[in-house]
Amino acid sequence: MRFRGFLQVTSAMTLVAMASVPMVAQAAAADVTEDATSLEGDDPIIVNGVRGAVEEATEKKRNSKQIVDSVVAEDVGKLPDNNVVEALARVTGVQIDRARGQGQSVTIRGLSEIQTTVNGNQTNLGDGRSLNLADIPAELLKQVDVYKTRSADQVEGGIAGTVNVELRRPFDLEDGWTIAGSVRGSYDDISEKVSPYGSLLLANRFDTGIGEIGFLVNASWTRTIYRENYIESESPFERELADGSMGVIPYRAFYGLENGNTKRPSINGVLQWKPTDNLELVFEGGYIGSREKRSVERLYVQDMQVQDLSNVVMMDDGRTIASATVSNANGLPAGIDTQYNSFHSNLYTTNFEANWHSDRVTLHGSVQYNWSNEGNYFVETILRPENLTSANVDFNSDIYSRGAPSIAFNNVDLTDPSQYVVDRFQDNRGGSNNKEFAAQADMTIELGDNGFLRTLQVGGRFNQRKVDRYYGYRDGFPRVDGTFAPFETFPGFGDASMIGPDIGGSSMEWLRIPGSITRANVAEIRQYIQEYDPGNAERFSSLYPPSDQGQTFESNEKNFAAYAQVNYGFELAGIPIDGLAGARFTNTWGTSTSYNYRPGNEDNGWLDIVQVSPGKGNYAAILPTATAILHFDPQVQLRLSYSTNVFRPSFYDSRPFYFAETRSSPPIVFAGNPSLKQQREQSFNASAEYYFGRGGQISLAGYYKKASNFLYYDRNDADATEMLNYGIDLDDFDSDFGYVEMQRNAGDGTFIGLEGTVQTFFDFAPGILRNFGVSLNASHIFKARIEYPYPEDFPGAFDSPNTSKWTANAALFYDTPQFSARVAYNYRSSYRMGIWNQNPEYSPYQDATQRLDAAINYTPVKFMTLSVEASNILGNDVYRYHGNQALLPLGVRTLARTIQSSVRFRF
């Protein structure tokens, strides 16, 4: 569905809402003007409801000096969606990806370099520059803010913007005890299983002889079960055909399915103390964890760019291969790939804050210490049909309605275990650790209410991160009498079973040992490899794989920042104008240690030559910001903003590693790049806003962003001088050049876009209609261009990855204290998923996606709410293709429809 579909769906939603009026009227309270904060009597309850959440988010936007949009919890432990990422999909200008049963990644105004903060404090996981927002349970949250511009007092670090996760604190709640929680189950129609979720909040706020004290403990446990089917191809290469012409064919095509579950335990504890009216202290700590077990099953054909081809059929362009018979008399590189991956992450956070104020001065100080780790252990078994020499591959088959790859192995019975042999077993293990300390102090001085300068803010911040990463892998190739080992000899063979994807018209199934069984038999497999692959026996003698030192590093990074900004106000031609202007100086410096290595020689027994490789870096910047808000009347304002920010290279990309492949001629160097520059961004923004009623708004915003130093991984020719930096003398290779392959800074990027929002409740309408509300927003990116280091000689050459031109949302609400309902539609147009460096014209694209969700909430008594929610009601899948012009289908991945029920309680 294109954008016309968005208009059709929104119109249909309005008709559905009108048709549902008699039903909801029966459930609604008799007095439709009843305040949504109480059901009966005068006792307060902690429920925002749909209307309250919308109102609070609107007021946040209206009163902010920055350009910000928010999602506010409707109730304790109740965001409008199941996780943070899904909720952000409703925000104007935000785009998300979905996989494995939930929202995963976020872009803001076309950029993915996002900073994450928790209660305003920078928070990172492992060696990353942000958190995984999908790991933060919705049950812990008060609200989520998306800052599209930055003020000088905010921490720098994301050229796309900042996502701030606001956790609840006891002073947010009423006096006395608060006990709240939720239990829910979510059923999806692909896994046919129920995912359980639960949360509990316990808080108290009370007066004592030493002041007001509050404490809060909020805990959550979730388990998301998923299953997805897919048929895909990847990495198209150009190759010569039998008639001497050139054609493009994917490197690999495969059927697959992915299933697993993710458990997420979390807890947050807060102690607030207000010993006097002028002083408040906050002590808080938290834990967010994730445990995922992921199984991937695939049947594949690969290396098609070098195999014999016959029966070749071309696409209409005469260049791209639509179908062919792929053959190799010595055995086709095709088979069964079974993977099992165990992921874990643990984030521990601590924070101490002190806030003091007098009539004119406010002081804020805080100290944070966080530590985290993340990692995975992966096992993989590859089986091959022993006598397979050919396969028919149709990349544009009718197996799916829009075209998708189909594979047929010739002259092989995949139900017969005797026809399978073991090609390879691999396991790998990796992860990272982070220890992070931060301290900051801020002072705000009130200069007056009527002068040009209203307040002066100054502050400073110090941050230190100590990061390390480890990684190791090993491959075993079991052979019996010089040939592939029989399948029945491999540990776990007794548990082998058939499997295949349930997608389109596919009936393909194959035998494999489930990945969980392989993981459980790793000890026996290690012994098996030692027996049947003596050359790798030593590598498999240890519990885990030995270190791959090229991916192992330690880094110590420090940052100091200082800022000053003023809030000002004046009148011009009778129009009140206020805003802020300031600048932030930031300097980041540090050291990193990794390894460089190269193949050995006869003198050292052909062992790799390994040396410690140190590196260092320094990034400094002055980041000015300024905003001005013109208040034409109490309801209409124009917000103007100039903002700057930076995004630093990842620790991994900038590690001082290199591997010199001296067995190649010319020699090749694979390297990290300590010389990478930080990305810098400046943006100009304007937002016209009209506020009315309770939570009503009409706004139109435009922006122009210019960012520099985007990243691009490629292989470049290197002269003799550059190769000497890696200890390589080209005279030894009788060559004038070598190759260096690494991540590099590309050119600048330009992003121009427009965003619009219309939102209202129908308070003006008679009777029951006043309980309805509607929210519509859309964003259009006119230009999203990055100057990459290759010719712009095909459509979409400089398309920015992960950037859709159109995003739109429509939501229809009904809200009373006892009954509320929501129907929400989300649309995202197609976008480039990444850059295929070997052949950028055939980079992968994801087609437009749409999603229809609905929810009903019923509160029979003031301490309990019952809910039923459904997502992906239309059952939309994810469809992908190669090239901006859809040169060849890439494939399809199914997404489940879900329905869930829950009960929330509060006392």
Coordinates of C-alpha atoms in Angstrom, one line a residue, residues 541-795:
S541 CA 40.5 -28.9 23.4
S542 CA 39.3 -25.9 25.4
L543 CA 35.8 -25.1 26.6
Y544 CA 35.5 -22.0 24.5
P545 CA 37.2 -20.9 21.3
P546 CA 40.6 -19.2 21.6
S547 CA 40.8 -15.5 21.2
D548 CA 40.7 -13.9 17.7
Q549 CA 43.0 -11.1 18.7
G550 CA 42.1 -8.8 15.8
Q551 CA 38.6 -8.4 17.3
T552 CA 39.9 -8.1 20.9
F553 CA 40.7 -4.7 22.4
E554 CA 40.6 -2.5 25.5
S555 CA 39.8 1.2 25.5
N556 CA 39.9 4.0 28.1
E557 CA 37.9 7.1 27.0
K558 CA 37.5 10.3 28.9
N559 CA 35.3 13.3 28.2
F560 CA 35.0 16.8 29.7
A561 CA 32.3 19.2 28.7
A562 CA 31.4 22.7 29.9
Y563 CA 28.5 24.8 28.8
A564 CA 26.8 28.2 29.4
Q565 CA 23.4 29.3 28.1
V566 CA 21.0 32.1 28.8
N567 CA 17.2 32.1 28.7
Y568 CA 16.0 35.4 27.3
G569 CA 12.7 37.2 26.6
F570 CA 11.5 40.4 25.0
E571 CA 8.7 41.9 22.9
L572 CA 8.9 42.8 19.2
A573 CA 6.0 44.7 17.7
G574 CA 3.8 43.5 20.6
I575 CA 4.8 39.8 20.1
P576 CA 6.4 38.2 23.1
I577 CA 9.5 36.3 22.2
D578 CA 11.6 34.0 24.5
G579 CA 14.1 31.3 24.0
L580 CA 17.7 30.3 24.9
A581 CA 21.1 30.6 23.4
G582 CA 24.3 28.9 24.5
A583 CA 27.3 26.8 23.6
R584 CA 28.8 23.6 24.8
F585 CA 32.5 22.8 24.7
T586 CA 33.3 19.1 24.6
N587 CA 36.6 17.2 24.4
T588 CA 36.9 13.5 24.2
W589 CA 40.3 11.7 24.4
G590 CA 41.6 8.3 25.1
T591 CA 43.7 5.3 24.3
S592 CA 43.0 1.8 22.9
T593 CA 45.0 -1.4 22.7
S594 CA 44.5 -4.2 20.2
Y595 CA 46.8 -6.4 18.2
N596 CA 48.3 -6.6 14.7
Y597 CA 49.3 -9.9 13.1
R598 CA 50.4 -11.5 9.9
P599 CA 51.1 -15.1 8.7
G600 CA 54.3 -16.6 10.0
N601 CA 57.0 -18.3 8.0
E602 CA 59.2 -21.3 8.1
D603 CA 61.5 -19.7 10.7
N604 CA 58.8 -19.6 13.4
G605 CA 57.0 -22.8 12.4
W606 CA 54.3 -21.0 10.3
L607 CA 52.7 -19.5 13.4
D608 CA 51.0 -16.1 13.1
I609 CA 53.3 -13.2 14.2
V610 CA 51.3 -11.2 16.8
Q611 CA 52.2 -7.8 18.2
V612 CA 50.4 -5.5 20.6
S613 CA 49.1 -2.5 18.8
P614 CA 48.4 0.8 20.7
G615 CA 46.4 3.7 19.5
K616 CA 44.9 7.0 20.7
G617 CA 42.4 9.6 19.7
N618 CA 41.1 13.1 20.5
Y619 CA 37.9 14.8 19.5
A620 CA 37.0 18.4 20.4
A621 CA 34.1 20.5 19.4
I622 CA 32.2 23.7 20.3
L623 CA 28.5 23.1 19.9
P624 CA 26.4 26.3 19.7
T625 CA 22.6 26.2 20.1
A626 CA 19.9 28.8 19.9
T627 CA 16.1 28.8 20.0
A628 CA 13.4 31.5 19.7
I629 CA 9.7 31.1 20.4
L630 CA 7.3 33.7 19.1
H631 CA 4.0 33.8 21.1
F632 CA 1.4 35.3 18.7
D633 CA -1.2 34.6 21.3
P634 CA -1.7 32.1 24.2
Q635 CA -2.5 29.4 21.7
V636 CA -0.3 30.1 18.7
Q637 CA 3.5 30.1 18.6
L638 CA 6.3 29.7 16.2
R639 CA 9.4 27.9 17.4
L640 CA 12.8 28.5 15.6
S641 CA 15.9 26.5 16.5
Y642 CA 19.5 26.1 15.5
S643 CA 21.2 23.0 17.0
T644 CA 24.5 21.2 16.7
N645 CA 25.7 17.8 17.8
V646 CA 28.4 15.1 17.4
F647 CA 28.5 11.3 17.1
R648 CA 31.8 9.6 17.9
P649 CA 33.1 6.5 16.1
S650 CA 32.5 3.2 17.7
F651 CA 35.2 1.7 19.9
Y652 CA 35.2 -1.3 17.5
D653 CA 35.6 0.6 14.3
S654 CA 38.5 2.8 15.7
R655 CA 40.4 0.0 17.4
P656 CA 44.2 -0.1 16.4
F657 CA 44.1 -3.5 14.8
Y658 CA 45.3 -4.8 11.5
F659 CA 45.9 -8.1 9.8
A660 CA 48.5 -8.1 7.0
E661 CA 47.6 -10.9 4.5
T662 CA 51.1 -11.3 3.0
R663 CA 50.2 -14.5 1.2
S664 CA 48.2 -12.5 -1.3
S665 CA 49.8 -10.7 -4.2
P666 CA 49.5 -7.8 -4.0
P667 CA 49.2 -7.9 -0.2
I668 CA 46.0 -7.0 1.6
V669 CA 45.6 -5.2 4.9
F670 CA 42.4 -5.5 6.9
A671 CA 42.3 -2.9 9.7
G672 CA 40.5 -0.8 12.2
N673 CA 40.8 2.9 11.8
P674 CA 41.9 5.0 14.8
S675 CA 41.9 8.0 12.5
L676 CA 38.2 8.1 12.0
K677 CA 36.6 11.5 12.6
Q678 CA 33.5 12.1 14.7
Q679 CA 30.4 12.9 12.8
R680 CA 29.1 16.5 13.2
E681 CA 25.7 17.8 12.6
Q682 CA 24.0 21.2 12.4
S683 CA 20.3 21.7 11.9
F684 CA 17.9 24.5 11.3
N685 CA 14.3 24.0 12.5
A686 CA 11.0 25.8 12.4
S687 CA 7.8 24.7 14.0
A688 CA 4.4 26.5 13.8
E689 CA 2.1 25.3 16.6
Y690 CA -1.5 25.9 17.5
Y691 CA -2.8 24.5 20.9
F692 CA -6.4 24.3 21.8
G693 CA -8.8 22.4 24.2
R694 CA -7.5 19.5 26.3
G695 CA -4.5 18.1 24.4
G696 CA -5.5 19.5 21.0
Q697 CA -2.7 20.7 18.7
I698 CA -2.0 21.4 15.0
S699 CA 1.6 21.8 14.2
L700 CA 3.8 21.9 11.1
A701 CA 7.6 21.7 11.4
G702 CA 10.4 21.8 8.8
Y703 CA 14.1 21.1 9.2
Y704 CA 17.3 21.3 7.3
K705 CA 20.2 19.0 8.6
K706 CA 23.7 18.9 7.4
A707 CA 26.0 16.2 8.8
S708 CA 29.6 15.3 8.0
N709 CA 31.9 12.3 8.1
F710 CA 29.5 9.4 7.4
L711 CA 31.0 6.0 7.4
Y712 CA 31.7 3.7 4.5
Y713 CA 33.6 0.3 4.5
D714 CA 35.7 -0.3 1.4
R715 CA 39.0 -1.5 0.0
N716 CA 41.3 1.1 -1.4
D717 CA 44.6 0.9 -3.3
A718 CA 47.6 1.9 -1.1
D719 CA 51.0 3.1 -2.3
A720 CA 54.3 2.0 -0.9
T721 CA 54.4 4.7 1.8
E722 CA 51.0 3.7 3.2
M723 CA 51.8 0.0 3.1
L724 CA 55.0 0.6 5.1
N725 CA 52.7 1.8 7.9
Y726 CA 51.7 -1.8 8.2
G727 CA 55.2 -3.2 8.0
I728 CA 54.9 -4.3 4.3
D729 CA 57.6 -3.5 1.7
L730 CA 56.0 -3.7 -1.7
D731 CA 59.4 -4.4 -3.3
D732 CA 59.1 -7.9 -1.6
F733 CA 56.0 -8.5 -3.7
D734 CA 57.2 -7.0 -7.0
S735 CA 54.1 -4.7 -6.9
D736 CA 53.5 -1.0 -7.1
F737 CA 50.5 -1.1 -4.8
G738 CA 48.6 -3.1 -2.1
Y739 CA 45.1 -2.9 -0.7
V740 CA 43.8 -1.6 2.6
E741 CA 40.3 -2.5 3.7
M742 CA 38.7 -0.6 6.6
Q743 CA 35.9 1.7 7.7
R744 CA 36.5 5.2 6.4
N745 CA 34.8 8.6 6.6
A746 CA 32.7 9.3 3.5
G747 CA 31.3 12.6 2.5
D748 CA 28.6 14.9 3.9
G749 CA 24.9 14.2 4.3
T750 CA 21.9 16.5 3.7
F751 CA 18.4 15.9 5.1
I752 CA 15.4 18.1 4.4
G753 CA 12.0 17.3 5.7
L754 CA 8.6 18.4 6.8
E755 CA 6.4 17.1 9.7
G756 CA 2.8 17.7 10.5
T757 CA 0.5 16.8 13.4
V758 CA -3.3 17.2 14.0
Q759 CA -4.6 16.0 17.3
T760 CA -7.8 16.6 19.2
F761 CA -10.6 15.2 21.4
F762 CA -14.1 16.2 20.4
D763 CA -14.9 18.1 23.5
F764 CA -17.1 20.4 21.4
A765 CA -19.4 17.5 20.2
P766 CA -22.7 16.6 21.9
G767 CA -23.2 13.6 24.1
I768 CA -21.0 10.6 23.8
L769 CA -19.2 11.9 20.8
R770 CA -17.1 14.2 23.0
N771 CA -15.3 11.1 24.3
F772 CA -13.8 10.5 20.9
G773 CA -10.4 11.8 19.8
V774 CA -8.1 11.5 16.8
S775 CA -4.4 11.9 16.2
L776 CA -2.9 12.2 12.7
N777 CA 0.7 12.8 11.9
A778 CA 2.9 12.5 8.9
S779 CA 6.5 13.3 7.9
H780 CA 8.0 13.6 4.5
I781 CA 11.8 13.7 3.8
F782 CA 12.4 15.6 0.6
K783 CA 16.1 15.0 0.6
A784 CA 18.2 12.3 2.3
R785 CA 21.5 12.2 0.5
I786 CA 25.0 11.0 1.6
E787 CA 28.0 11.6 -0.7
Y788 CA 29.5 8.2 -1.0
P789 CA 32.9 7.5 -2.6
Y790 CA 31.6 6.0 -5.9
P791 CA 30.1 7.4 -9.1
E792 CA 26.5 8.5 -9.0
D793 CA 25.7 6.5 -12.1
F794 CA 22.5 4.6 -11.1
P795 CA 19.2 5.6 -9.4

